[in-house]
Amino acid sequence: MYHRDVLNCAMPTSGFTIHQECHEQLEKLKLGKGGIKYIVFKINDDYDQVLVDQVGSNEEGYYDNFLSCLPPKAPRYAVLDLEFKVPNDPDHLTKRKFIFFAWSPDECSVKEKMVHALNLRAFRRLFIGSSVHIQGADVSDFDLEKVIKKACSPTAED
């Protein structure tokens, strides 16, 4: 899911680092431990480190809970462990995908948008194995049906 060497060094594009808790929570998510379904990350106020903002558990309505964690005026990165039924599949096949979200609402500051965009590519490298990447500025961009459709597209790797 992610590359350990990237976790242990500064990001080359801006010099920000990844807090150790990010590594620990990602490991739990990847291994299915602790009932974690999603992790929301933020860049700290000094713009030099990525921190865990929120962790969500595998409970009914977890996707709606995930969406409610995205602040209306601040960017975030997130990873979600999504299990879903493949639409229109006669065998009712169920798939599991790790989805990487880049949240950058229109209402956040220009500086936040720039820092978030500058570091997006470097931060995504942490998620080697996360084949579905979705960017959005409005919660409707993360509509569950749209996310599942993208996860099922031929360009989304298994």
JSON list of C-alpha atoms in Angstrom, two decimals:
[
{"chain": "A", "resi": 1, "resn": "MET", "atom": "CA", "xyz": [0.00, 0.00, 0.00]},
{"chain": "A", "resi": 2, "resn": "TYR", "atom": "CA", "xyz": [2.81, 2.44, 0.74]},
{"chain": "A", "resi": 3, "resn": "HIS", "atom": "CA", "xyz": [6.55, 2.56, 0.54]},
{"chain": "A", "resi": 4, "resn": "ARG", "atom": "CA", "xyz": [8.42, 2.67, 3.88]},
{"chain": "A", "resi": 5, "resn": "ASP", "atom": "CA", "xyz": [11.38, 4.64, 2.49]},
{"chain": "A", "resi": 6, "resn": "VAL", "atom": "CA", "xyz": [9.07, 7.52, 1.61]},
{"chain": "A", "resi": 7, "resn": "LEU", "atom": "CA", "xyz": [7.68, 7.53, 5.15]},
{"chain": "A", "resi": 8, "resn": "ASN", "atom": "CA", "xyz": [11.11, 7.97, 6.67]},
{"chain": "A", "resi": 9, "resn": "CYS", "atom": "CA", "xyz": [12.27, 10.98, 4.69]},
{"chain": "A", "resi": 10, "resn": "ALA", "atom": "CA", "xyz": [11.26, 14.53, 3.98]},
{"chain": "A", "resi": 11, "resn": "MET", "atom": "CA", "xyz": [9.10, 15.14, 0.97]},
{"chain": "A", "resi": 12, "resn": "PRO", "atom": "CA", "xyz": [11.27, 16.41, -1.87]},
{"chain": "A", "resi": 13, "resn": "THR", "atom": "CA", "xyz": [8.77, 18.92, -3.24]},
{"chain": "A", "resi": 14, "resn": "SER", "atom": "CA", "xyz": [8.37, 20.98, -0.08]},
{"chain": "A", "resi": 15, "resn": "GLY", "atom": "CA", "xyz": [10.39, 19.45, 2.73]},
{"chain": "A", "resi": 16, "resn": "PHE", "atom": "CA", "xyz": [7.45, 18.30, 4.82]},
{"chain": "A", "resi": 17, "resn": "THR", "atom": "CA", "xyz": [7.63, 15.03, 6.73]},
{"chain": "A", "resi": 18, "resn": "ILE", "atom": "CA", "xyz": [5.19, 12.31, 7.66]},
{"chain": "A", "resi": 19, "resn": "HIS", "atom": "CA", "xyz": [4.45, 11.91, 11.37]},
{"chain": "A", "resi": 20, "resn": "GLN", "atom": "CA", "xyz": [5.06, 8.40, 12.75]},
{"chain": "A", "resi": 21, "resn": "GLU", "atom": "CA", "xyz": [1.37, 8.01, 13.68]},
{"chain": "A", "resi": 22, "resn": "CYS", "atom": "CA", "xyz": [0.52, 8.18, 9.96]},
{"chain": "A", "resi": 23, "resn": "HIS", "atom": "CA", "xyz": [2.75, 5.17, 9.35]},
{"chain": "A", "resi": 24, "resn": "GLU", "atom": "CA", "xyz": [1.22, 3.25, 12.26]},
{"chain": "A", "resi": 25, "resn": "GLN", "atom": "CA", "xyz": [-2.38, 3.93, 11.25]},
{"chain": "A", "resi": 26, "resn": "LEU", "atom": "CA", "xyz": [-1.69, 3.11, 7.58]},
{"chain": "A", "resi": 27, "resn": "GLU", "atom": "CA", "xyz": [-0.19, -0.21, 8.63]},
{"chain": "A", "resi": 28, "resn": "LYS", "atom": "CA", "xyz": [-3.32, -1.02, 10.66]},
{"chain": "A", "resi": 29, "resn": "LEU", "atom": "CA", "xyz": [-5.56, -0.08, 7.74]},
{"chain": "A", "resi": 30, "resn": "LYS", "atom": "CA", "xyz": [-3.53, -2.12, 5.28]},
{"chain": "A", "resi": 31, "resn": "LEU", "atom": "CA", "xyz": [-3.57, -5.20, 7.51]},
{"chain": "A", "resi": 32, "resn": "GLY", "atom": "CA", "xyz": [-7.21, -4.82, 8.49]},
{"chain": "A", "resi": 33, "resn": "LYS", "atom": "CA", "xyz": [-6.37, -4.40, 12.18]},
{"chain": "A", "resi": 34, "resn": "GLY", "atom": "CA", "xyz": [-8.27, -2.34, 14.70]},
{"chain": "A", "resi": 35, "resn": "GLY", "atom": "CA", "xyz": [-11.44, -2.09, 12.62]},
{"chain": "A", "resi": 36, "resn": "ILE", "atom": "CA", "xyz": [-10.11, 0.97, 10.78]},
{"chain": "A", "resi": 37, "resn": "LYS", "atom": "CA", "xyz": [-11.98, 1.88, 7.57]},
{"chain": "A", "resi": 38, "resn": "TYR", "atom": "CA", "xyz": [-10.51, 5.29, 6.82]},
{"chain": "A", "resi": 39, "resn": "ILE", "atom": "CA", "xyz": [-7.81, 7.75, 7.81]},
{"chain": "A", "resi": 40, "resn": "VAL", "atom": "CA", "xyz": [-8.00, 11.49, 7.20]},
{"chain": "A", "resi": 41, "resn": "PHE", "atom": "CA", "xyz": [-4.68, 13.38, 7.12]},
{"chain": "A", "resi": 42, "resn": "LYS", "atom": "CA", "xyz": [-3.90, 17.07, 7.39]},
{"chain": "A", "resi": 43, "resn": "ILE", "atom": "CA", "xyz": [-0.87, 19.28, 6.98]},
{"chain": "A", "resi": 44, "resn": "ASN", "atom": "CA", "xyz": [0.01, 21.04, 10.23]},
{"chain": "A", "resi": 45, "resn": "ASP", "atom": "CA", "xyz": [-0.24, 24.81, 10.73]},
{"chain": "A", "resi": 46, "resn": "ASP", "atom": "CA", "xyz": [3.48, 25.27, 10.01]},
{"chain": "A", "resi": 47, "resn": "TYR", "atom": "CA", "xyz": [3.03, 23.46, 6.66]},
{"chain": "A", "resi": 48, "resn": "ASP", "atom": "CA", "xyz": [5.93, 21.12, 7.38]},
{"chain": "A", "resi": 49, "resn": "GLN", "atom": "CA", "xyz": [4.38, 17.84, 8.53]},
{"chain": "A", "resi": 50, "resn": "VAL", "atom": "CA", "xyz": [1.50, 15.53, 7.67]},
{"chain": "A", "resi": 51, "resn": "LEU", "atom": "CA", "xyz": [-0.50, 14.38, 10.69]},
{"chain": "A", "resi": 52, "resn": "VAL", "atom": "CA", "xyz": [-3.39, 12.01, 11.30]},
{"chain": "A", "resi": 53, "resn": "ASP", "atom": "CA", "xyz": [-6.51, 14.15, 11.62]},
{"chain": "A", "resi": 54, "resn": "GLN", "atom": "CA", "xyz": [-9.17, 11.46, 12.14]},
{"chain": "A", "resi": 55, "resn": "VAL", "atom": "CA", "xyz": [-9.51, 7.70, 12.05]},
{"chain": "A", "resi": 56, "resn": "GLY", "atom": "CA", "xyz": [-12.83, 6.01, 11.33]},
{"chain": "A", "resi": 57, "resn": "SER", "atom": "CA", "xyz": [-14.00, 2.56, 12.28]},
{"chain": "A", "resi": 58, "resn": "ASN", "atom": "CA", "xyz": [-15.94, -0.10, 10.44]},
{"chain": "A", "resi": 59, "resn": "GLU", "atom": "CA", "xyz": [-19.44, 0.74, 11.59]},
{"chain": "A", "resi": 60, "resn": "GLU", "atom": "CA", "xyz": [-22.72, 1.16, 9.79]},
{"chain": "A", "resi": 61, "resn": "GLY", "atom": "CA", "xyz": [-22.73, 4.43, 7.89]},
{"chain": "A", "resi": 62, "resn": "TYR", "atom": "CA", "xyz": [-18.93, 4.70, 7.89]},
{"chain": "A", "resi": 63, "resn": "TYR", "atom": "CA", "xyz": [-18.89, 6.30, 4.43]},
{"chain": "A", "resi": 64, "resn": "ASP", "atom": "CA", "xyz": [-21.18, 9.12, 5.53]},
{"chain": "A", "resi": 65, "resn": "ASN", "atom": "CA", "xyz": [-19.06, 9.50, 8.68]},
{"chain": "A", "resi": 66, "resn": "PHE", "atom": "CA", "xyz": [-15.98, 9.73, 6.47]},
{"chain": "A", "resi": 67, "resn": "LEU", "atom": "CA", "xyz": [-17.54, 12.49, 4.36]},
{"chain": "A", "resi": 68, "resn": "SER", "atom": "CA", "xyz": [-18.50, 14.43, 7.49]},
{"chain": "A", "resi": 69, "resn": "CYS", "atom": "CA", "xyz": [-14.81, 14.45, 8.52]},
{"chain": "A", "resi": 70, "resn": "LEU", "atom": "CA", "xyz": [-13.89, 16.62, 5.54]},
{"chain": "A", "resi": 71, "resn": "PRO", "atom": "CA", "xyz": [-13.85, 20.23, 6.75]},
{"chain": "A", "resi": 72, "resn": "PRO", "atom": "CA", "xyz": [-15.63, 22.77, 4.53]},
{"chain": "A", "resi": 73, "resn": "LYS", "atom": "CA", "xyz": [-12.72, 25.24, 4.56]},
{"chain": "A", "resi": 74, "resn": "ALA", "atom": "CA", "xyz": [-9.54, 23.14, 4.78]},
{"chain": "A", "resi": 75, "resn": "PRO", "atom": "CA", "xyz": [-7.85, 20.62, 2.48]},
{"chain": "A", "resi": 76, "resn": "ARG", "atom": "CA", "xyz": [-7.20, 17.02, 3.50]},
{"chain": "A", "resi": 77, "resn": "TYR", "atom": "CA", "xyz": [-5.80, 13.77, 2.17]},
{"chain": "A", "resi": 78, "resn": "ALA", "atom": "CA", "xyz": [-7.58, 10.53, 3.05]},
{"chain": "A", "resi": 79, "resn": "VAL", "atom": "CA", "xyz": [-7.41, 6.79, 2.47]},
{"chain": "A", "resi": 80, "resn": "LEU", "atom": "CA", "xyz": [-10.53, 4.64, 2.63]},
{"chain": "A", "resi": 81, "resn": "ASP", "atom": "CA", "xyz": [-10.79, 0.85, 2.67]},
{"chain": "A", "resi": 82, "resn": "LEU", "atom": "CA", "xyz": [-13.88, 0.37, 0.52]},
{"chain": "A", "resi": 83, "resn": "GLU", "atom": "CA", "xyz": [-15.67, -2.94, 0.16]},
{"chain": "A", "resi": 84, "resn": "PHE", "atom": "CA", "xyz": [-18.47, -2.86, -2.39]},
{"chain": "A", "resi": 85, "resn": "LYS", "atom": "CA", "xyz": [-20.64, -4.99, -4.64]},
{"chain": "A", "resi": 86, "resn": "VAL", "atom": "CA", "xyz": [-19.72, -4.68, -8.30]},
{"chain": "A", "resi": 87, "resn": "PRO", "atom": "CA", "xyz": [-22.65, -2.97, -10.06]},
{"chain": "A", "resi": 88, "resn": "ASN", "atom": "CA", "xyz": [-24.52, -5.05, -12.64]},
{"chain": "A", "resi": 89, "resn": "ASP", "atom": "CA", "xyz": [-22.51, -8.18, -11.83]},
{"chain": "A", "resi": 90, "resn": "PRO", "atom": "CA", "xyz": [-24.71, -11.29, -12.14]},
{"chain": "A", "resi": 91, "resn": "ASP", "atom": "CA", "xyz": [-22.56, -13.12, -9.58]},
{"chain": "A", "resi": 92, "resn": "HIS", "atom": "CA", "xyz": [-22.88, -10.25, -7.06]},
{"chain": "A", "resi": 93, "resn": "LEU", "atom": "CA", "xyz": [-19.10, -10.07, -6.83]},
{"chain": "A", "resi": 94, "resn": "THR", "atom": "CA", "xyz": [-17.72, -8.08, -3.89]},
{"chain": "A", "resi": 95, "resn": "LYS", "atom": "CA", "xyz": [-14.44, -6.16, -4.25]},
{"chain": "A", "resi": 96, "resn": "ARG", "atom": "CA", "xyz": [-12.19, -4.35, -1.83]},
{"chain": "A", "resi": 97, "resn": "LYS", "atom": "CA", "xyz": [-10.13, -1.33, -2.87]},
{"chain": "A", "resi": 98, "resn": "PHE", "atom": "CA", "xyz": [-8.08, 1.28, -1.10]},
{"chain": "A", "resi": 99, "resn": "ILE", "atom": "CA", "xyz": [-9.20, 4.68, -2.32]},
{"chain": "A", "resi": 100, "resn": "PHE", "atom": "CA", "xyz": [-6.98, 7.77, -2.02]},
{"chain": "A", "resi": 101, "resn": "PHE", "atom": "CA", "xyz": [-8.89, 11.05, -1.71]},
{"chain": "A", "resi": 102, "resn": "ALA", "atom": "CA", "xyz": [-7.52, 14.56, -2.20]},
{"chain": "A", "resi": 103, "resn": "TRP", "atom": "CA", "xyz": [-9.95, 17.08, -0.69]},
{"chain": "A", "resi": 104, "resn": "SER", "atom": "CA", "xyz": [-9.46, 20.75, -1.56]},
{"chain": "A", "resi": 105, "resn": "PRO", "atom": "CA", "xyz": [-12.67, 22.75, -1.09]},
{"chain": "A", "resi": 106, "resn": "ASP", "atom": "CA", "xyz": [-13.14, 26.06, -2.87]},
{"chain": "A", "resi": 107, "resn": "GLU", "atom": "CA", "xyz": [-13.51, 27.82, 0.49]},
{"chain": "A", "resi": 108, "resn": "CYS", "atom": "CA", "xyz": [-9.95, 27.14, 1.71]},
{"chain": "A", "resi": 109, "resn": "SER", "atom": "CA", "xyz": [-7.23, 29.77, 1.41]},
{"chain": "A", "resi": 110, "resn": "VAL", "atom": "CA", "xyz": [-5.06, 30.12, -1.67]},
{"chain": "A", "resi": 111, "resn": "LYS", "atom": "CA", "xyz": [-1.98, 29.26, 0.41]},
{"chain": "A", "resi": 112, "resn": "GLU", "atom": "CA", "xyz": [-3.59, 26.04, 1.68]},
{"chain": "A", "resi": 113, "resn": "LYS", "atom": "CA", "xyz": [-4.63, 25.06, -1.85]},
{"chain": "A", "resi": 114, "resn": "MET", "atom": "CA", "xyz": [-1.11, 25.67, -3.15]},
{"chain": "A", "resi": 115, "resn": "VAL", "atom": "CA", "xyz": [0.59, 23.71, -0.36]},
{"chain": "A", "resi": 116, "resn": "HIS", "atom": "CA", "xyz": [-1.92, 20.89, -0.72]},
{"chain": "A", "resi": 117, "resn": "ALA", "atom": "CA", "xyz": [-1.52, 20.70, -4.51]},
{"chain": "A", "resi": 118, "resn": "LEU", "atom": "CA", "xyz": [2.28, 20.96, -4.34]},
{"chain": "A", "resi": 119, "resn": "ASN", "atom": "CA", "xyz": [2.50, 18.02, -1.97]},
{"chain": "A", "resi": 120, "resn": "LEU", "atom": "CA", "xyz": [-0.26, 15.87, -3.45]},
{"chain": "A", "resi": 121, "resn": "ARG", "atom": "CA", "xyz": [1.95, 13.88, -5.79]},
{"chain": "A", "resi": 122, "resn": "ALA", "atom": "CA", "xyz": [4.61, 13.25, -3.16]},
{"chain": "A", "resi": 123, "resn": "PHE", "atom": "CA", "xyz": [2.03, 12.22, -0.57]},
{"chain": "A", "resi": 124, "resn": "ARG", "atom": "CA", "xyz": [0.30, 9.87, -3.03]},
{"chain": "A", "resi": 125, "resn": "ARG", "atom": "CA", "xyz": [3.56, 7.95, -3.40]},
{"chain": "A", "resi": 126, "resn": "LEU", "atom": "CA", "xyz": [2.93, 6.63, 0.10]},
{"chain": "A", "resi": 127, "resn": "PHE", "atom": "CA", "xyz": [0.04, 4.61, -1.28]},
{"chain": "A", "resi": 128, "resn": "ILE", "atom": "CA", "xyz": [1.76, 2.28, -3.67]},
{"chain": "A", "resi": 129, "resn": "GLY", "atom": "CA", "xyz": [-0.99, -0.27, -4.28]},
{"chain": "A", "resi": 130, "resn": "SER", "atom": "CA", "xyz": [-3.80, 2.26, -3.93]},
{"chain": "A", "resi": 131, "resn": "SER", "atom": "CA", "xyz": [-5.01, 2.28, -7.49]},
{"chain": "A", "resi": 132, "resn": "VAL", "atom": "CA", "xyz": [-8.00, 4.60, -7.18]},
{"chain": "A", "resi": 133, "resn": "HIS", "atom": "CA", "xyz": [-7.29, 8.30, -6.71]},
{"chain": "A", "resi": 134, "resn": "ILE", "atom": "CA", "xyz": [-10.11, 10.82, -6.49]},
{"chain": "A", "resi": 135, "resn": "GLN", "atom": "CA", "xyz": [-9.84, 14.60, -6.16]},
{"chain": "A", "resi": 136, "resn": "GLY", "atom": "CA", "xyz": [-12.70, 16.79, -5.08]},
{"chain": "A", "resi": 137, "resn": "ALA", "atom": "CA", "xyz": [-13.70, 20.31, -4.04]},
{"chain": "A", "resi": 138, "resn": "ASP", "atom": "CA", "xyz": [-17.27, 19.45, -3.09]},
{"chain": "A", "resi": 139, "resn": "VAL", "atom": "CA", "xyz": [-18.66, 16.47, -1.18]},
{"chain": "A", "resi": 140, "resn": "SER", "atom": "CA", "xyz": [-20.73, 15.58, -4.24]},
{"chain": "A", "resi": 141, "resn": "ASP", "atom": "CA", "xyz": [-17.42, 14.78, -6.00]},
{"chain": "A", "resi": 142, "resn": "PHE", "atom": "CA", "xyz": [-17.14, 11.85, -3.57]},
{"chain": "A", "resi": 143, "resn": "ASP", "atom": "CA", "xyz": [-20.62, 10.46, -4.14]},
{"chain": "A", "resi": 144, "resn": "LEU", "atom": "CA", "xyz": [-20.41, 6.75, -3.30]},
{"chain": "A", "resi": 145, "resn": "GLU", "atom": "CA", "xyz": [-21.84, 5.64, -6.65]},
{"chain": "A", "resi": 146, "resn": "LYS", "atom": "CA", "xyz": [-19.22, 7.73, -8.49]},
{"chain": "A", "resi": 147, "resn": "VAL", "atom": "CA", "xyz": [-16.44, 6.31, -6.30]},
{"chain": "A", "resi": 148, "resn": "ILE", "atom": "CA", "xyz": [-17.58, 2.72, -6.93]},
{"chain": "A", "resi": 149, "resn": "LYS", "atom": "CA", "xyz": [-17.85, 3.39, -10.66]},
{"chain": "A", "resi": 150, "resn": "LYS", "atom": "CA", "xyz": [-14.29, 4.71, -10.71]},
{"chain": "A", "resi": 151, "resn": "ALA", "atom": "CA", "xyz": [-13.09, 1.73, -8.63]},
{"chain": "A", "resi": 152, "resn": "CYS", "atom": "CA", "xyz": [-14.66, -0.62, -11.20]},
{"chain": "A", "resi": 153, "resn": "SER", "atom": "CA", "xyz": [-13.25, 1.15, -14.25]},
{"chain": "A", "resi": 154, "resn": "PRO", "atom": "CA", "xyz": [-10.68, -0.70, -16.37]},
{"chain": "A", "resi": 155, "resn": "THR", "atom": "CA", "xyz": [-8.05, 1.90, -15.45]},
{"chain": "A", "resi": 156, "resn": "ALA", "atom": "CA", "xyz": [-8.37, 1.05, -11.74]},
{"chain": "A", "resi": 157, "resn": "GLU", "atom": "CA", "xyz": [-5.85, -1.67, -10.91]},
{"chain": "A", "resi": 158, "resn": "ASP", "atom": "CA", "xyz": [-6.61, -4.63, -8.63]}
]
